[in-house]
Coordinates of C-alpha atoms and ligand atoms in Angstrom, one line a residue:
M26 CA 36.0 -102.2 45.3
L27 CA 34.5 -98.9 46.6
K28 CA 37.7 -98.2 48.5
K29 CA 39.7 -98.8 45.4
W30 CA 37.6 -96.2 43.5
F31 CA 37.7 -93.8 46.3
L32 CA 41.5 -94.1 46.4
M33 CA 41.7 -93.6 42.7
I34 CA 39.5 -90.5 42.8
L35 CA 41.5 -89.1 45.7
F36 CA 44.7 -89.7 43.8
I37 CA 43.4 -88.0 40.7
G38 CA 42.1 -85.2 42.8
V39 CA 45.5 -84.6 44.5
I40 CA 47.3 -84.6 41.1
A41 CA 44.7 -82.1 39.7
L42 CA 45.3 -79.9 42.7
M43 CA 49.0 -80.1 42.2
I44 CA 48.7 -79.1 38.6
L45 CA 46.4 -76.2 39.4
E46 CA 48.7 -75.0 42.1
Y47 CA 51.6 -75.3 39.6
V48 CA 49.8 -73.4 36.9
F49 CA 48.4 -70.6 39.1
V50 CA 51.0 -70.2 41.8
Y51 CA 54.4 -71.6 40.9
R52 CA 54.7 -71.6 37.2
P53 CA 55.0 -67.9 36.5
K54 CA 57.8 -67.6 39.0
G55 CA 60.9 -66.2 37.3
Q56 CA 59.5 -66.8 33.9
I57 CA 60.1 -64.2 31.2
N58 CA 57.2 -62.8 29.5
S59 CA 57.0 -63.3 25.8
K60 CA 58.2 -60.4 23.5
V61 CA 56.0 -57.5 24.1
G62 CA 55.4 -54.1 22.5
T63 CA 52.6 -51.8 21.5
C64 CA 50.7 -54.8 20.4
T65 CA 50.6 -58.5 21.4
T66 CA 53.3 -60.9 20.4
T67 CA 51.6 -62.2 17.3
E68 CA 51.0 -58.8 15.9
F69 CA 54.5 -57.6 16.6
N70 CA 55.8 -55.8 13.5
K71 CA 58.8 -57.8 12.4
E72 CA 59.9 -55.1 10.0
Q73 CA 60.7 -52.7 12.8
D74 CA 63.8 -52.7 14.9
Y75 CA 62.7 -52.4 18.5
R76 CA 65.9 -51.3 20.2
I77 CA 64.1 -50.0 23.2
E78 CA 62.1 -52.6 24.9
A79 CA 60.6 -53.6 28.2
N80 CA 60.5 -57.0 29.8
F81 CA 58.5 -58.1 32.8
Y82 CA 59.1 -61.0 35.0
V83 CA 57.0 -62.5 37.7
K84 CA 59.5 -62.8 40.6
D85 CA 57.4 -64.1 43.4
V86 CA 53.8 -65.0 44.2
W87 CA 52.4 -65.6 47.7
T88 CA 48.9 -65.6 49.2
E89 CA 47.5 -63.1 51.6
G90 CA 43.9 -63.8 52.6
Y91 CA 41.9 -64.5 49.5
S92 CA 44.2 -62.7 47.1
N93 CA 47.6 -63.4 45.6
Q94 CA 50.4 -61.0 45.9
I95 CA 52.5 -60.9 42.7
S96 CA 55.8 -59.3 42.7
Y97 CA 57.0 -58.2 39.3
N98 CA 60.4 -57.2 38.2
G99 CA 60.7 -55.0 35.1
E100 CA 63.5 -53.7 33.0
L101 CA 63.6 -51.1 30.3
L102 CA 66.4 -51.8 27.8
N103 CA 68.0 -49.0 25.8
N104 CA 69.9 -50.6 22.9
T105 CA 70.4 -47.3 21.1
N106 CA 73.2 -44.8 21.3
K107 CA 71.0 -42.1 22.7
I108 CA 70.2 -41.4 26.3
I109 CA 66.6 -41.7 27.2
D110 CA 65.3 -39.5 29.9
N111 CA 61.6 -39.0 29.2
W112 CA 59.7 -42.3 29.0
K113 CA 56.4 -43.8 30.0
L114 CA 55.2 -47.4 30.0
E115 CA 51.5 -48.3 30.1
V116 CA 50.5 -51.8 31.1
E117 CA 47.0 -53.2 31.0
I118 CA 46.3 -55.0 34.3
Q119 CA 43.4 -57.4 34.8
D120 CA 40.3 -56.2 36.6
N121 CA 40.3 -55.7 40.3
A122 CA 44.0 -55.8 40.8
E123 CA 45.5 -53.5 43.3
L124 CA 48.8 -51.8 43.3
G125 CA 51.1 -52.4 46.3
E126 CA 54.6 -51.3 46.7
Y127 CA 56.8 -50.2 43.8
W128 CA 60.5 -49.3 43.5
G129 CA 62.9 -47.7 41.0
V130 CA 60.1 -45.9 39.3
N131 CA 56.7 -44.2 39.9
C132 CA 53.6 -46.2 39.4
I133 CA 49.9 -45.3 39.2
L134 CA 47.1 -47.7 38.7
K135 CA 43.9 -46.3 37.2
D136 CA 41.2 -47.9 35.2
N137 CA 43.2 -51.1 34.9
I138 CA 46.1 -49.3 33.4
L139 CA 49.4 -49.3 35.3
T140 CA 51.4 -46.2 34.3
I141 CA 55.1 -46.5 35.0
T142 CA 57.3 -43.4 34.8
P143 CA 60.8 -42.6 35.9
D144 CA 61.4 -41.5 39.5
K145 CA 62.9 -38.1 39.0
E146 CA 64.2 -38.2 42.6
Y147 CA 66.0 -41.4 42.0
E148 CA 67.3 -41.9 38.4
S149 CA 65.3 -41.0 35.4
K150 CA 68.0 -41.4 32.7
I151 CA 68.8 -44.6 30.9
G152 CA 72.3 -44.4 29.4
I153 CA 73.3 -45.6 26.0
Y154 CA 73.3 -49.4 25.7
S155 CA 72.1 -49.8 29.3
K156 CA 69.0 -50.7 31.2
M157 CA 66.9 -49.6 34.1
N158 CA 65.5 -52.1 36.6
F159 CA 62.3 -51.6 38.6
G160 CA 59.6 -53.5 40.3
F161 CA 56.1 -53.5 41.7
I162 CA 53.6 -55.6 43.6
L163 CA 50.1 -56.3 42.4
S164 CA 47.4 -58.1 44.4
S165 CA 44.8 -60.0 42.5
I166 CA 42.9 -63.2 42.4
S167 CA 45.4 -65.0 40.1
P168 CA 48.9 -64.1 38.9
K169 CA 49.1 -63.0 35.3
L170 CA 52.0 -62.6 32.9
I171 CA 52.3 -59.1 31.5
D172 CA 52.3 -59.7 27.7
K173 CA 51.4 -56.2 26.5
Y174 CA 52.7 -52.7 27.0
T175 CA 52.7 -49.3 25.4
L176 CA 55.9 -47.3 25.5
Y177 CA 56.2 -43.6 25.0
I178 CA 59.6 -41.9 24.4
N179 CA 59.6 -38.1 24.6
D180 CA 55.8 -38.2 24.7
E181 CA 55.6 -40.0 21.5
L182 CA 54.4 -43.6 20.9
Y183 CA 57.5 -45.7 20.4
T184 CA 57.1 -47.8 17.2
G185 CA 60.6 -49.0 16.8
E186 CA 63.7 -47.6 15.1
K187 CA 62.8 -46.4 11.7
R188 CA 65.1 -46.9 8.7
V189 CA 65.3 -43.9 6.5
Y190 CA 65.6 -43.8 2.8
P191 CA 66.9 -41.1 0.4
D192 CA 64.3 -38.8 -1.1
K193 CA 63.7 -39.0 -4.8
D194 CA 66.0 -37.3 -7.3
T195 CA 68.8 -36.9 -4.8
P196 CA 72.4 -38.0 -5.3
V197 CA 72.1 -41.3 -3.4
Y198 CA 68.7 -42.0 -5.0
N199 CA 70.2 -41.5 -8.4
H200 CA 73.6 -43.1 -8.0
G201 CA 72.9 -45.8 -5.4
R202 CA 75.6 -47.8 -3.6
L203 CA 79.1 -46.8 -4.5
T204 CA 81.9 -49.3 -4.9
V205 CA 85.6 -49.2 -5.7
A206 CA 86.7 -50.4 -9.1
G207 CA 90.4 -50.2 -9.8
P208 CA 91.4 -46.6 -9.0
N209 CA 87.9 -45.2 -9.1
I210 CA 84.8 -45.0 -7.0
I211 CA 81.9 -46.0 -9.3
D212 CA 78.1 -45.6 -8.9
K213 CA 75.4 -48.2 -9.4
N214 CA 75.6 -47.7 -13.2
G215 CA 79.3 -48.4 -13.3
E216 CA 80.2 -44.8 -14.0
A217 CA 83.1 -43.1 -12.1
Y218 CA 81.5 -40.9 -9.5
I219 CA 83.1 -37.8 -7.9
L220 CA 82.1 -37.2 -4.3
Q221 CA 82.0 -33.5 -3.6
G222 CA 81.4 -32.5 0.0
V223 CA 82.2 -30.5 3.0
S224 CA 83.5 -31.7 6.4
T225 CA 82.0 -30.7 9.7
H226 CA 84.3 -29.6 12.4
G227 CA 84.6 -31.8 15.5
I228 CA 81.0 -32.5 16.5
A229 CA 81.9 -32.3 20.2
W230 CA 82.6 -28.6 19.7
Y231 CA 80.1 -27.7 17.0
P232 CA 77.0 -29.9 17.4
E233 CA 74.7 -27.1 16.2
Y234 CA 75.7 -27.9 12.6
I235 CA 74.4 -31.5 12.8
T236 CA 70.8 -30.8 11.8
K237 CA 68.7 -31.7 8.9
E238 CA 68.4 -28.0 7.9
T239 CA 72.2 -27.6 7.8
F240 CA 72.7 -30.7 5.7
K241 CA 70.0 -29.6 3.3
S242 CA 71.8 -26.3 2.9
I243 CA 75.0 -28.2 2.4
R244 CA 73.3 -30.0 -0.5
D245 CA 71.3 -27.1 -2.0
D246 CA 73.3 -24.0 -1.2
L247 CA 76.8 -25.4 -1.3
N248 CA 76.2 -27.9 -4.2
C249 CA 77.4 -30.9 -2.3
N250 CA 76.6 -34.5 -2.9
A251 CA 78.2 -35.7 0.3
V252 CA 79.1 -34.6 3.8
R253 CA 81.8 -35.8 6.2
I254 CA 81.0 -35.9 9.9
A255 CA 84.1 -35.5 11.9
M256 CA 84.3 -36.9 15.4
Y257 CA 87.6 -36.4 17.1
S258 CA 88.7 -39.7 18.8
D259 CA 90.7 -38.4 21.8
D260 CA 89.2 -37.4 25.1
A261 CA 91.1 -34.1 25.1
A262 CA 89.2 -33.2 21.9
G263 CA 85.9 -33.9 23.4
Y264 CA 85.4 -37.6 22.5
S265 CA 82.7 -39.4 24.4
K266 CA 80.5 -42.3 23.6
E267 CA 77.5 -40.0 23.9
L268 CA 78.5 -38.4 20.6
H269 CA 77.7 -41.6 18.8
G270 CA 74.1 -40.7 19.0
L271 CA 74.7 -37.3 17.4
M272 CA 76.7 -39.2 14.7
S273 CA 73.7 -41.5 14.1
D274 CA 71.4 -38.5 13.8
G275 CA 73.7 -36.9 11.3
I276 CA 73.9 -40.0 9.2
N277 CA 70.1 -40.3 9.2
Y278 CA 69.7 -36.6 8.1
A279 CA 72.3 -37.1 5.3
T280 CA 70.5 -40.3 4.2
E281 CA 67.1 -38.7 3.9
L282 CA 68.6 -35.9 2.0
G283 CA 70.3 -38.4 -0.4
L284 CA 73.8 -37.3 0.6
Y285 CA 76.7 -39.7 0.8
V286 CA 78.2 -39.5 4.3
I287 CA 81.7 -40.2 5.7
I288 CA 81.8 -41.4 9.3
D289 CA 85.2 -39.9 10.3
W290 CA 87.1 -41.2 13.3
A291 CA 89.2 -38.1 13.5
I292 CA 92.5 -39.1 15.1
L293 CA 94.8 -36.1 15.3
D294 CA 96.6 -35.3 18.6
D295 CA 96.3 -39.0 19.4
N296 CA 98.7 -39.5 16.5
N297 CA 98.7 -43.3 16.6
P298 CA 95.4 -44.9 15.7
N299 CA 96.2 -47.8 18.0
D300 CA 96.0 -45.5 21.0
N301 CA 92.2 -45.5 20.9
K302 CA 91.8 -48.7 18.9
D303 CA 89.3 -50.4 21.3
N304 CA 87.0 -47.3 21.2
A305 CA 87.4 -47.3 17.4
I306 CA 86.4 -50.9 17.1
A307 CA 83.4 -50.5 19.4
F308 CA 82.3 -47.3 17.5
F309 CA 82.6 -48.8 14.0
E310 CA 80.9 -52.1 15.0
E311 CA 78.1 -50.0 16.3
M312 CA 77.9 -47.9 13.2
A313 CA 78.1 -50.9 10.9
R314 CA 75.4 -52.7 12.7
E315 CA 73.1 -49.7 12.5
F316 CA 73.9 -48.6 8.9
K317 CA 75.1 -51.7 7.0
D318 CA 72.0 -51.7 4.8
Y319 CA 72.3 -48.1 3.8
D320 CA 73.7 -47.2 0.4
N321 CA 75.5 -44.0 1.3
I322 CA 77.9 -44.9 4.1
I323 CA 81.7 -44.5 4.0
Y324 CA 83.8 -45.5 7.0
E325 CA 86.9 -43.4 7.6
I326 CA 88.8 -45.3 10.2
C327 CA 91.7 -42.9 11.0
N328 CA 91.8 -39.3 9.8
E329 CA 95.4 -38.4 10.0
P330 CA 98.0 -40.7 11.6
N331 CA 101.0 -38.6 12.4
G332 CA 104.1 -38.3 14.6
N333 CA 106.3 -41.3 15.1
V334 CA 103.9 -43.7 13.4
T335 CA 104.6 -45.9 10.4
W336 CA 102.6 -47.8 7.8
D337 CA 104.1 -51.1 8.6
N338 CA 104.2 -51.0 12.4
D339 CA 101.1 -49.1 13.2
I340 CA 98.6 -48.0 10.5
K341 CA 98.6 -51.2 8.4
P342 CA 98.0 -53.6 11.3
Y343 CA 95.3 -51.2 12.7
A344 CA 93.6 -50.9 9.3
K345 CA 93.5 -54.7 8.9
E346 CA 92.0 -55.2 12.2
L347 CA 89.4 -52.5 11.7
I348 CA 88.5 -53.6 8.2
E349 CA 88.0 -57.2 9.5
K350 CA 85.7 -56.0 12.3
I351 CA 83.7 -53.8 9.9
R352 CA 83.6 -56.5 7.2
A353 CA 82.2 -59.0 9.7
I354 CA 79.1 -56.9 9.8
D355 CA 79.1 -54.8 6.6
D356 CA 80.6 -56.8 3.7
D357 CA 80.8 -54.0 1.2
G358 CA 80.6 -50.4 2.5
I359 CA 83.5 -48.3 1.4
I360 CA 86.3 -48.0 4.0
V361 CA 88.9 -45.1 3.8
V362 CA 92.3 -45.8 5.3
G363 CA 94.3 -42.9 6.6
T364 CA 97.9 -42.7 5.3
P365 CA 101.2 -41.8 7.1
N366 CA 102.2 -38.2 7.9
F367 CA 98.8 -36.6 8.2
S368 CA 97.3 -38.6 5.3
Q369 CA 99.9 -37.1 2.9
D370 CA 102.3 -39.9 2.1
V371 CA 100.3 -41.9 -0.4
D372 CA 103.5 -42.1 -2.5
V373 CA 105.4 -43.8 0.3
I374 CA 102.8 -46.7 0.7
C375 CA 101.4 -47.0 -2.8
M376 CA 103.5 -50.1 -3.5
D377 CA 102.4 -51.7 -0.3
Q378 CA 98.6 -51.5 -0.3
L379 CA 96.4 -53.7 1.7
E380 CA 95.5 -56.9 -0.1
G381 CA 92.5 -59.2 0.0
Y382 CA 89.8 -56.6 0.8
S383 CA 87.3 -54.9 -1.5
N384 CA 86.1 -51.3 -1.5
I385 CA 89.1 -49.8 0.2
V386 CA 90.3 -46.3 -0.7
Y387 CA 93.2 -44.3 0.8
A388 CA 93.0 -40.8 2.2
F389 CA 95.0 -37.9 0.8
H390 CA 94.8 -34.5 2.4
F391 CA 96.1 -31.1 1.3
Y392 CA 95.8 -27.4 2.1
S393 CA 96.2 -25.3 -1.0
A394 CA 98.1 -22.4 0.6
T395 CA 100.7 -24.8 1.8
H396 CA 100.7 -27.7 -0.6
K397 CA 101.2 -27.1 -4.3
A398 CA 102.7 -28.7 -7.4
D399 CA 105.3 -30.8 -5.7
F400 CA 102.6 -32.1 -3.4
R401 CA 100.4 -33.0 -6.4
Q402 CA 103.4 -35.0 -7.6
K403 CA 103.1 -37.2 -4.6
L404 CA 99.5 -37.9 -5.5
Q405 CA 100.4 -38.4 -9.1
Y406 CA 102.9 -41.1 -8.1
A407 CA 100.1 -43.0 -6.3
L408 CA 97.7 -42.5 -9.2
D409 CA 100.3 -43.9 -11.6
V410 CA 100.0 -47.3 -9.8
D411 CA 96.2 -47.0 -9.8
M412 CA 95.9 -46.5 -6.0
P413 CA 92.2 -45.6 -5.2
I414 CA 92.3 -42.2 -3.5
L415 CA 89.7 -40.1 -1.7
V416 CA 90.5 -36.5 -0.5
T417 CA 88.5 -36.8 2.6
E418 CA 89.9 -33.4 3.7
F419 CA 91.4 -30.4 2.0
G420 CA 91.5 -26.7 2.8
T421 CA 91.9 -23.5 0.8
C422 CA 94.2 -22.1 3.4
E423 CA 97.4 -23.1 5.2
A424 CA 97.8 -26.5 6.8
D425 CA 97.1 -25.2 10.3
G426 CA 93.6 -24.3 9.1
N427 CA 94.2 -20.6 9.2
G428 CA 96.3 -17.9 7.5
K429 CA 95.9 -16.8 3.9
V430 CA 93.7 -18.6 1.5
N431 CA 95.1 -19.5 -1.9
L432 CA 92.0 -19.9 -4.2
E433 CA 94.0 -20.1 -7.5
E434 CA 95.9 -23.1 -6.1
A435 CA 92.6 -24.5 -4.8
D436 CA 91.2 -24.2 -8.4
I437 CA 94.2 -26.1 -9.8
W438 CA 93.7 -28.8 -7.2
I439 CA 90.1 -29.3 -7.9
E440 CA 90.7 -29.4 -11.7
F441 CA 93.4 -32.0 -11.1
L442 CA 91.1 -34.1 -8.9
R443 CA 88.2 -33.9 -11.3
K444 CA 90.4 -34.9 -14.2
N445 CA 91.4 -38.0 -12.2
K446 CA 87.8 -38.6 -10.9
I447 CA 88.8 -38.2 -7.3
G448 CA 86.3 -37.0 -4.7
Y449 CA 87.1 -34.2 -2.2
F450 CA 85.7 -32.8 1.1
C451 CA 86.5 -29.3 2.2
W452 CA 87.4 -28.5 5.9
N453 CA 85.3 -27.0 7.7
L454 CA 81.7 -26.1 8.1
T455 CA 81.7 -23.6 11.0
N456 CA 81.7 -19.9 11.6
K457 CA 84.9 -20.3 13.7
S458 CA 87.2 -17.3 13.2
E459 CA 89.8 -19.1 11.1
S460 CA 90.3 -19.0 7.4
S461 CA 89.4 -22.7 6.8
S462 CA 85.8 -22.0 8.0
L463 CA 83.3 -21.9 5.2
L464 CA 81.0 -19.5 7.1
S465 CA 81.6 -16.0 8.0
S466 CA 82.5 -15.5 11.6
E467 CA 79.8 -12.8 11.6
T468 CA 77.0 -15.2 11.0
E469 CA 75.1 -17.2 13.5
K470 CA 73.0 -18.9 10.9
T471 CA 73.4 -22.7 10.8
Y472 CA 71.5 -23.1 7.5
D473 CA 69.9 -21.1 4.6
W474 CA 73.1 -19.1 4.1
D475 CA 73.1 -16.1 1.7
N476 CA 76.4 -15.1 0.1
A477 CA 76.9 -12.7 3.0
D478 CA 76.9 -15.6 5.4
L479 CA 79.8 -17.3 3.6
S480 CA 83.5 -16.7 4.2
E481 CA 85.9 -16.1 1.3
S482 CA 86.5 -19.9 1.3
G483 CA 82.8 -20.6 1.4
L484 CA 82.0 -18.3 -1.5
W485 CA 84.8 -19.9 -3.6
L486 CA 83.5 -23.4 -2.7
K487 CA 79.9 -22.6 -3.6
E488 CA 80.9 -21.4 -7.1
K489 CA 83.5 -24.1 -7.7
Y490 CA 81.2 -26.9 -6.6
D491 CA 78.4 -25.5 -8.8
E492 CA 80.5 -26.4 -11.9
L493 CA 80.2 -30.1 -11.3
S494 CA 76.6 -30.8 -12.4
E495 CA 75.0 -33.8 -10.8
Ligands
LIG521 C1 91.9 -27.8 13.0 C2 90.7 -26.9 13.1 C3 91.0 -26.0 14.3 C4 91.2 -26.9 15.5 C5 92.4 -27.8 15.2 C6 92.6 -28.8 16.4 O1 90.6 -26.1 11.9 O2 89.9 -25.2 14.5 O3 91.6 -26.0 16.6 O4 92.1 -28.6 14.1 O5 91.6 -29.6 16.6 C7 93.9 -31.2 9.7 C8 93.0 -31.9 10.7 C9 91.9 -30.9 11.2 C10 92.5 -29.5 11.4 C11 92.9 -29.0 10.0 C12 93.5 -27.6 10.1 O6 92.4 -33.0 10.2 O7 91.4 -31.4 12.4 O8 91.5 -28.7 11.9 N1 93.9 -29.9 9.5 O9 94.6 -27.5 10.9 N2 94.8 -31.8 8.9 C13 95.4 -30.8 8.3 C14 94.9 -29.6 8.6

């Protein structure tokens, strides 16, 4: 009897020991910590979008003397389109733990806080949409999952990606989300709405104009309700994935200022949009994911198809594919489709528009010193069949962006567009020494322009745009 009891107790004891060993020694192995942040899991702010995050894993646990050695693997994920090169993680560690080896980063343990920073000698940058791996060993009585951390980016506490909203009494605040109804773009009240904006130059070459101050001056000094941000799509014109971050910044500035914003995939020397289609899809999917809930976004999927490129063989199939990719994420943002021959031949394709999609408009571009009455006729032809048009680019000079300006003709164009409730964006906001530039080549000012800072074209624009009251 006694033996039976003894065996029973022994059996229970062994089981209990196995459980204890499992809990304290084996269980944490390879296990992912729960979601962590600047607060514990349960307090995690669900409203915020934490696109930069750390994860810690217990990789291995072994015993040395009376203490456990716990080897942790860590990763810092950057799911944004900006490079991170100044970051710091602080992790609270239980009492009496000691820091052993570490790799991939620098570690300091003080007052139970483990501070992890990049190892400048090794690799401190975390690229866009990538991650950094690191590890460290702690010795302590029992292994513990790390379920809490504090992250600093550029010396500021990281509290997630913030959604921005338009300020009060700005164009987007007052007119809301735009849609396409028949041939018109209409605002939230169902009224036809004329977008009136300027286009940046290629942002690879002129990033200094992508600032909040610049965009504020575009709104307040140049009387715009919209801005177009042009990013050339071919490598030769400076395209790189790193520019996506600058595009996102620009969109956020425009949004806060209550400006509508065109995201322009500026194909030009890469005349066929299909040449860089994979990049285009990746870019627009990224933008749509980031901005689908914003009211002011307009996607321009191919600036100016040109060369030996046709609607049927090239542009239309490209447009369908891009629209479907964007629509899978953003079901109603306006999409501008470029048209053949530098976005001029709207008359050629107006009887063969895309079918089955909503909120689609077609691009029409002109330069008033080159394109006059006969060119307006092409546009009129498309308007006669109610084709929705947006002039995502025009210039007051010749089609090469330089030469003489023709402001009388520019006036006629703007009157014509306003009469037909068509929006227009003027090329280009720089001080480059060419007549399409809106700033004087003498000025270095990137915002707060006086009349003396404006070019002939810029002065014309300021006055012309002032006529259209909000
Ligand atoms: C021009 C710029 C000029 C630049 C050139 C090549 O004004 O500084 O060197 O592009 O990148 C367009 C294009 C637009 C052109 C503009 C004037 O969309 O990129 O900008 N233009 O040529 N279509 C018709 C005219």
